[in-house]
């Protein structure tokens, strides 16, 4: 296919280069500039109805605010409400950083699934599907390479477009361990490359509290456990501010992680509507306070923890389902030739 049409379209910007932020100079002076120009010229030639349909097929992710500038019932935030979607430098997915899923809702869902309020304390009486995760794969070869980022990851102002993308590791066994924050999985956002979601989380923690010394240590660190320890040492820490932004930071980090790797994204989407549960007996904030083989793990009524990581991944999963639903309709064959990429 040697041209772009409505039926064989160009990729939206956030799918073409998911590592470049919406308002980055990388779209104006970096390797995204030419694609932005070409996309805008192509999109401008579509009819009004085609533009509306394209926006339905390829909705902007929540981290791209008000991209489609015409009347269409999409999920973009209202212009007058933008202040409700930022705290400091952290972009929020929902107004005031609200969670889409939470423990109270899961308890209600569990109770309804059992069809009997009298039996909700019986851990063996459940009709919900759970996917438990916690520990990453120990094999250091089971890591995933960054699939959709430019090779010039330290310079979004670069004019280079020599991008080797979506070259997944065929030897990687993708399973629930890749849901872990600690699982090695390389991705890039803005000018920074991360080796796991934990590194992104702790780096953002250091950034929001303006601790440059610990930020530098976190960014050169290769051990998730050490990253977590460095995160605990962040100076100028304010627990009230952290509680407001921590969940949104995890949303953003995992969106970047899973959107930039086909195998990881496809795995997460393949989990359907199952409840994703971090079965950590040590963590009562991000996990549930139980391990997966304990009977209490399958009864949200009995959880000791909030399962914030699990709920964040479920929200990321919902977002990816919509944003990437028609990924295969994109004219990747022509994109690969025209922009010297390796996509599929």
Short mmCIF file of C-alpha atoms in Angstrom, two decimals:
data_model
loop_
_atom_site.label_atom_id
_atom_site.label_comp_id
_atom_site.label_asym_id
_atom_site.label_seq_id
_atom_site.Cartn_x
_atom_site.Cartn_y
_atom_site.Cartn_z
CA UNK A 1 0.00 0.00 0.00
CA UNK A 2 1.83 3.08 -1.28
CA UNK A 3 -0.34 5.83 0.10
CA UNK A 4 -2.41 6.79 3.10
CA UNK A 5 -6.19 6.82 2.86
CA UNK A 6 -8.99 6.86 5.37
CA UNK A 7 -9.23 3.07 5.09
CA UNK A 8 -5.43 2.70 5.27
CA UNK A 9 -4.65 5.56 7.61
CA UNK A 10 -1.63 7.17 9.16
CA UNK A 11 -1.01 6.37 12.80
CA UNK A 12 -2.07 9.03 15.31
CA UNK A 13 0.85 10.80 16.91
CA UNK A 14 0.53 9.02 20.26
CA UNK A 15 0.78 5.62 18.58
CA UNK A 16 3.50 6.62 16.14
CA UNK A 17 5.82 8.03 18.80
CA UNK A 18 4.30 7.27 22.22
CA UNK A 19 7.49 8.35 23.94
CA UNK A 20 7.15 11.99 22.83
CA UNK A 21 4.87 14.01 25.17
CA UNK A 22 2.03 15.97 23.62
CA UNK A 23 3.62 19.38 24.09
CA UNK A 24 7.25 18.33 23.61
CA UNK A 25 9.67 20.24 21.43
CA UNK A 26 10.32 16.83 19.87
CA UNK A 27 7.29 17.48 17.67
CA UNK A 28 8.67 20.81 16.50
CA UNK A 29 12.43 20.41 16.30
CA UNK A 30 13.02 16.71 16.99
CA UNK A 31 12.52 13.47 15.12
CA UNK A 32 8.72 13.76 15.40
CA UNK A 33 8.58 17.02 13.45
CA UNK A 34 8.28 15.62 9.92
CA UNK A 35 5.66 13.09 10.91
CA UNK A 36 3.62 15.79 12.64
CA UNK A 37 3.71 17.91 9.48
CA UNK A 38 2.77 14.97 7.26
CA UNK A 39 -0.01 13.82 9.58
CA UNK A 40 -1.56 17.28 9.87
CA UNK A 41 -1.53 17.70 6.09
CA UNK A 42 -3.10 14.27 5.59
CA UNK A 43 -5.70 14.73 8.31
CA UNK A 44 -6.65 18.14 6.92
CA UNK A 45 -7.65 16.52 3.62
CA UNK A 46 -10.13 14.15 5.26
CA UNK A 47 -13.79 15.03 5.12
CA UNK A 48 -15.51 16.22 8.29
CA UNK A 49 -17.23 12.87 8.71
CA UNK A 50 -13.96 11.01 8.15
CA UNK A 51 -12.26 13.13 10.79
CA UNK A 52 -14.99 12.34 13.28
CA UNK A 53 -14.82 8.64 12.45
CA UNK A 54 -11.02 8.65 12.71
CA UNK A 55 -11.30 10.19 16.18
CA UNK A 56 -13.65 7.38 17.18
CA UNK A 57 -11.31 4.71 15.82
CA UNK A 58 -8.21 6.27 17.35
CA UNK A 59 -9.23 8.14 20.50
CA UNK A 60 -6.55 10.22 22.15
CA UNK A 61 -5.24 8.74 25.40
CA UNK A 62 -5.91 10.62 28.59
CA UNK A 63 -2.37 11.98 28.61
CA UNK A 64 -3.16 13.82 25.36
CA UNK A 65 -5.52 16.61 26.35
CA UNK A 66 -8.13 17.99 23.93
CA UNK A 67 -6.34 16.78 20.83
CA UNK A 68 -9.36 16.54 18.53
CA UNK A 69 -10.52 20.12 18.18
CA UNK A 70 -14.07 19.62 16.98
CA UNK A 71 -17.42 18.71 18.49
CA UNK A 72 -17.38 15.00 19.11
CA UNK A 73 -18.28 13.08 22.21
CA UNK A 74 -14.78 11.93 23.12
CA UNK A 75 -13.17 11.53 26.52
CA UNK A 76 -10.84 14.52 26.31
CA UNK A 77 -10.93 16.87 29.25
CA UNK A 78 -12.80 20.16 28.98
CA UNK A 79 -10.54 23.14 28.48
CA UNK A 80 -11.94 24.97 31.50
CA UNK A 81 -11.15 22.01 33.74
CA UNK A 82 -7.46 21.59 32.95
CA UNK A 83 -6.37 22.69 36.42
CA UNK A 84 -8.22 19.68 37.80
CA UNK A 85 -5.97 17.38 35.77
CA UNK A 86 -2.57 18.57 36.98
CA UNK A 87 -0.87 18.63 40.35
CA UNK A 88 2.59 20.17 40.21
CA UNK A 89 4.21 18.43 37.22
CA UNK A 90 2.06 15.28 37.42
CA UNK A 91 -0.68 14.79 34.85
CA UNK A 92 -3.83 13.20 36.26
CA UNK A 93 -6.05 10.79 34.34
CA UNK A 94 -9.22 11.67 36.20
CA UNK A 95 -10.46 14.84 37.82
CA UNK A 96 -8.55 15.51 41.04
CA UNK A 97 -6.70 12.23 40.49
CA UNK A 98 -9.69 10.04 41.34
CA UNK A 99 -9.36 6.27 40.86
CA UNK A 100 -11.56 4.45 38.37
CA UNK A 101 -11.41 1.26 40.46
CA UNK A 102 -11.12 0.91 44.21
CA UNK A 103 -11.43 -1.65 46.97
CA UNK A 104 -14.97 -0.67 47.96
CA UNK A 105 -16.19 -1.29 44.41
CA UNK A 106 -14.39 -4.63 44.28
CA UNK A 107 -15.99 -5.73 47.55
CA UNK A 108 -19.41 -4.81 46.16
CA UNK A 109 -18.69 -6.69 42.94
CA UNK A 110 -17.49 -9.70 44.90
CA UNK A 111 -20.60 -9.66 47.07
CA UNK A 112 -22.91 -9.43 44.07
CA UNK A 113 -21.07 -12.27 42.33
CA UNK A 114 -21.67 -14.50 45.31
CA UNK A 115 -25.39 -13.71 45.26
CA UNK A 116 -25.49 -13.99 49.02
CA UNK A 117 -24.45 -11.37 51.52
CA UNK A 118 -24.34 -14.07 54.19
CA UNK A 119 -21.43 -15.88 52.54
CA UNK A 120 -19.04 -13.00 51.78
CA UNK A 121 -16.69 -14.10 54.55
CA UNK A 122 -16.28 -17.53 53.01
CA UNK A 123 -13.04 -17.28 51.07
CA UNK A 124 -13.84 -20.32 48.96
CA UNK A 125 -17.13 -18.89 47.74
CA UNK A 126 -16.31 -16.65 44.80
CA UNK A 127 -17.22 -16.23 41.16
CA UNK A 128 -14.68 -13.61 40.14
CA UNK A 129 -11.57 -14.24 38.08
CA UNK A 130 -8.32 -13.07 39.65
CA UNK A 131 -4.84 -12.74 38.21
CA UNK A 132 -2.29 -12.59 40.99
CA UNK A 133 1.15 -11.13 40.49
CA UNK A 134 3.98 -9.86 42.63
CA UNK A 135 7.50 -11.03 41.91
CA UNK A 136 9.20 -10.34 38.57
CA UNK A 137 10.85 -13.08 36.57
CA UNK A 138 14.27 -13.85 38.02
CA UNK A 139 15.89 -14.75 34.71
CA UNK A 140 17.75 -11.63 33.60
CA UNK A 141 17.33 -12.70 29.98
CA UNK A 142 13.58 -12.31 30.34
CA UNK A 143 13.57 -8.59 29.79
CA UNK A 144 11.80 -6.63 27.13
CA UNK A 145 13.47 -4.02 25.02
CA UNK A 146 12.01 -0.61 24.36
CA UNK A 147 9.93 -1.09 21.24
CA UNK A 148 8.64 2.25 20.13
CA UNK A 149 11.18 4.82 21.10
CA UNK A 150 13.72 6.64 19.03
CA UNK A 151 17.30 5.48 19.36
CA UNK A 152 18.27 9.03 20.28
CA UNK A 153 16.55 8.70 23.64
CA UNK A 154 18.65 11.36 25.28
CA UNK A 155 17.77 14.06 22.77
CA UNK A 156 14.22 14.67 21.66
CA UNK A 157 15.56 17.66 19.72
CA UNK A 158 17.47 15.37 17.41
CA UNK A 159 16.49 15.41 13.74
CA UNK A 160 17.30 11.74 13.40
CA UNK A 161 14.48 9.32 12.58
CA UNK A 162 16.56 6.16 12.63
CA UNK A 163 14.09 4.28 14.74
CA UNK A 164 14.12 0.53 15.31
CA UNK A 165 10.74 -0.18 16.81
CA UNK A 166 8.55 -3.03 17.92
CA UNK A 167 11.37 -5.55 17.69
CA UNK A 168 10.07 -7.80 20.44
CA UNK A 169 12.21 -10.40 22.15
CA UNK A 170 11.00 -13.74 20.80
CA UNK A 171 12.63 -15.54 23.74
CA UNK A 172 10.62 -13.68 26.33
CA UNK A 173 7.90 -15.62 28.13
CA UNK A 174 5.28 -12.97 28.87
CA UNK A 175 3.15 -13.84 31.87
CA UNK A 176 1.71 -12.20 34.99
CA UNK A 177 5.20 -11.47 36.33
CA UNK A 178 5.42 -8.65 33.78
CA UNK A 179 2.66 -6.86 35.66
CA UNK A 180 5.17 -6.27 38.44
CA UNK A 181 6.60 -2.79 38.92
CA UNK A 182 9.99 -4.47 39.33
CA UNK A 183 9.97 -6.44 36.07
CA UNK A 184 12.69 -5.28 33.68
CA UNK A 185 10.95 -3.71 30.68
CA UNK A 186 12.58 -0.77 28.97
CA UNK A 187 10.60 2.26 27.87
CA UNK A 188 11.18 5.93 27.25
CA UNK A 189 9.26 9.08 27.98
CA UNK A 190 10.39 12.54 27.00
CA UNK A 191 14.21 12.44 27.13
CA UNK A 192 14.46 9.74 29.81
CA UNK A 193 14.86 5.99 29.45
CA UNK A 194 13.62 3.68 32.20
CA UNK A 195 14.37 0.03 32.84
CA UNK A 196 11.21 -0.71 34.84
CA UNK A 197 8.04 0.96 36.10
CA UNK A 198 9.49 1.19 39.62
CA UNK A 199 12.28 3.42 38.31
CA UNK A 200 9.72 5.74 36.70
CA UNK A 201 7.73 5.94 39.93
CA UNK A 202 10.71 6.72 42.14
CA UNK A 203 12.17 9.18 39.63
CA UNK A 204 8.88 11.06 39.55
CA UNK A 205 8.85 11.07 43.33
CA UNK A 206 12.28 12.71 43.36
CA UNK A 207 11.25 15.19 40.66
CA UNK A 208 8.09 16.36 42.35
CA UNK A 209 10.00 17.04 45.57
CA UNK A 210 12.92 18.56 43.65
CA UNK A 211 15.54 16.18 44.98
CA UNK A 212 18.08 16.23 42.15
CA UNK A 213 20.69 14.18 44.01
CA UNK A 214 18.45 11.18 44.60
CA UNK A 215 16.91 11.58 41.14
CA UNK A 216 20.34 11.14 39.58
CA UNK A 217 20.98 8.04 41.70
CA UNK A 218 17.60 6.54 40.79
CA UNK A 219 18.12 7.12 37.07
CA UNK A 220 21.45 5.27 36.99
CA UNK A 221 20.24 2.48 39.26
CA UNK A 222 19.65 -1.04 37.92
CA UNK A 223 18.11 -2.61 41.03
CA UNK A 224 14.38 -2.06 41.70
CA UNK A 225 14.94 -2.77 45.39
CA UNK A 226 17.62 -0.09 45.53
CA UNK A 227 15.35 2.29 43.60
CA UNK A 228 12.67 1.80 46.23
CA UNK A 229 15.19 2.49 48.99
CA UNK A 230 16.35 5.65 47.25
CA UNK A 231 12.72 6.69 46.94
CA UNK A 232 12.36 6.45 50.70
CA UNK A 233 15.31 8.83 51.06
CA UNK A 234 13.83 11.58 48.87
CA UNK A 235 14.27 14.95 50.56
CA UNK A 236 11.57 17.61 51.04
CA UNK A 237 8.99 14.82 51.14
CA UNK A 238 5.39 15.83 51.80
CA UNK A 239 3.05 12.91 52.47
CA UNK A 240 -0.09 14.92 51.69
CA UNK A 241 1.20 15.87 48.25
CA UNK A 242 2.50 12.37 47.58
CA UNK A 243 -0.86 10.81 48.39
CA UNK A 244 -2.46 13.10 45.81
CA UNK A 245 -0.13 12.17 42.96
CA UNK A 246 1.26 8.68 43.60
CA UNK A 247 -1.58 6.79 41.92
CA UNK A 248 -1.49 9.01 38.82
CA UNK A 249 2.28 8.56 38.60
CA UNK A 250 1.81 4.78 38.54
CA UNK A 251 -0.88 5.13 35.87
CA UNK A 252 1.44 7.19 33.68
CA UNK A 253 4.43 4.91 34.16
CA UNK A 254 2.51 1.76 33.32
CA UNK A 255 0.83 3.36 30.33
CA UNK A 256 4.28 4.17 28.92
CA UNK A 257 5.54 0.67 29.78
CA UNK A 258 2.70 -1.25 28.15
CA UNK A 259 1.99 1.07 25.23
CA UNK A 260 5.58 0.89 24.02
CA UNK A 261 5.82 -2.88 23.79
CA UNK A 262 3.49 -4.93 21.61
CA UNK A 263 3.91 -8.17 23.57
CA UNK A 264 3.32 -6.54 26.94
CA UNK A 265 0.38 -4.54 25.66
CA UNK A 266 -1.23 -7.58 24.07
CA UNK A 267 -0.76 -9.58 27.25
CA UNK A 268 -2.34 -6.93 29.44
CA UNK A 269 -5.29 -6.54 27.07
CA UNK A 270 -5.67 -10.33 26.94
CA UNK A 271 -6.44 -10.38 30.67
CA UNK A 272 -9.89 -9.10 29.72
CA UNK A 273 -11.93 -8.00 32.70
CA UNK A 274 -10.15 -10.11 35.29
CA UNK A 275 -9.22 -8.54 38.60
CA UNK A 276 -5.51 -7.81 38.72
CA UNK A 277 -4.17 -8.30 42.21
CA UNK A 278 -0.71 -7.63 43.61
CA UNK A 279 -0.42 -10.52 46.05
CA UNK A 280 2.25 -9.10 48.31
CA UNK A 281 2.08 -10.02 51.97
CA UNK A 282 4.37 -7.08 52.78
CA UNK A 283 2.59 -4.26 51.01
CA UNK A 284 -0.73 -2.99 52.36
CA UNK A 285 -0.95 0.04 50.08
CA UNK A 286 -0.02 -1.17 46.61
CA UNK A 287 -0.73 -4.83 47.37
CA UNK A 288 -3.33 -6.76 49.36
CA UNK A 289 -1.29 -7.94 52.35
CA UNK A 290 -1.59 -11.61 51.35
CA UNK A 291 0.22 -13.96 49.00
CA UNK A 292 -1.67 -15.65 46.19
CA UNK A 293 -1.75 -19.08 47.85
CA UNK A 294 -3.48 -17.77 50.97
CA UNK A 295 -7.25 -18.29 50.97
CA UNK A 296 -7.89 -14.66 51.95
CA UNK A 297 -6.38 -13.48 48.66
CA UNK A 298 -9.54 -14.44 46.75
CA UNK A 299 -11.87 -12.48 49.00
CA UNK A 300 -11.56 -8.67 48.78
CA UNK A 301 -13.51 -8.42 52.04
CA UNK A 302 -10.51 -9.91 53.80
CA UNK A 303 -7.72 -8.00 52.11
CA UNK A 304 -5.41 -6.07 54.40
CA UNK A 305 -4.20 -3.82 51.58
CA UNK A 306 -5.63 -1.43 48.98
CA UNK A 307 -4.27 -3.13 45.82
CA UNK A 308 -3.45 0.22 44.20
CA UNK A 309 -1.08 -1.33 41.66
CA UNK A 310 -3.69 -3.84 40.56
CA UNK A 311 -6.37 -1.18 40.15
CA UNK A 312 -3.96 1.08 38.25
CA UNK A 313 -3.14 -1.73 35.82
CA UNK A 314 -6.85 -2.38 35.27
CA UNK A 315 -7.31 1.28 34.41
CA UNK A 316 -4.31 1.23 32.07
CA UNK A 317 -5.77 -1.89 30.46
CA UNK A 318 -9.05 -0.10 29.78
CA UNK A 319 -7.20 2.80 28.19
CA UNK A 320 -5.09 0.58 25.96
CA UNK A 321 -8.16 -1.34 24.79
CA UNK A 322 -9.63 1.86 23.40
CA UNK A 323 -6.50 3.56 22.09
CA UNK A 324 -5.09 0.46 20.35
CA UNK A 325 -8.32 -1.28 19.30
CA UNK A 326 -7.79 -0.54 15.60
CA UNK A 327 -4.00 -0.59 15.65
CA UNK A 328 -3.85 -3.18 12.86
CA UNK A 329 -5.83 -0.96 10.49
CA UNK A 330 -2.94 1.51 10.35
CA UNK A 331 -0.93 1.41 7.13
CA UNK A 332 2.26 0.22 8.80
CA UNK A 333 3.70 -1.14 5.56
CA UNK A 334 3.90 2.32 4.04
CA UNK A 335 4.90 3.95 7.34
CA UNK A 336 7.84 1.57 7.67
CA UNK A 337 9.14 2.44 4.21
CA UNK A 338 8.47 6.16 4.34
CA UNK A 339 9.85 6.77 7.83
CA UNK A 340 12.47 4.00 8.00
CA UNK A 341 10.81 2.15 10.85
CA UNK A 342 10.15 -1.46 11.77
CA UNK A 343 6.54 -1.61 12.93
CA UNK A 344 3.89 -4.24 12.54
#
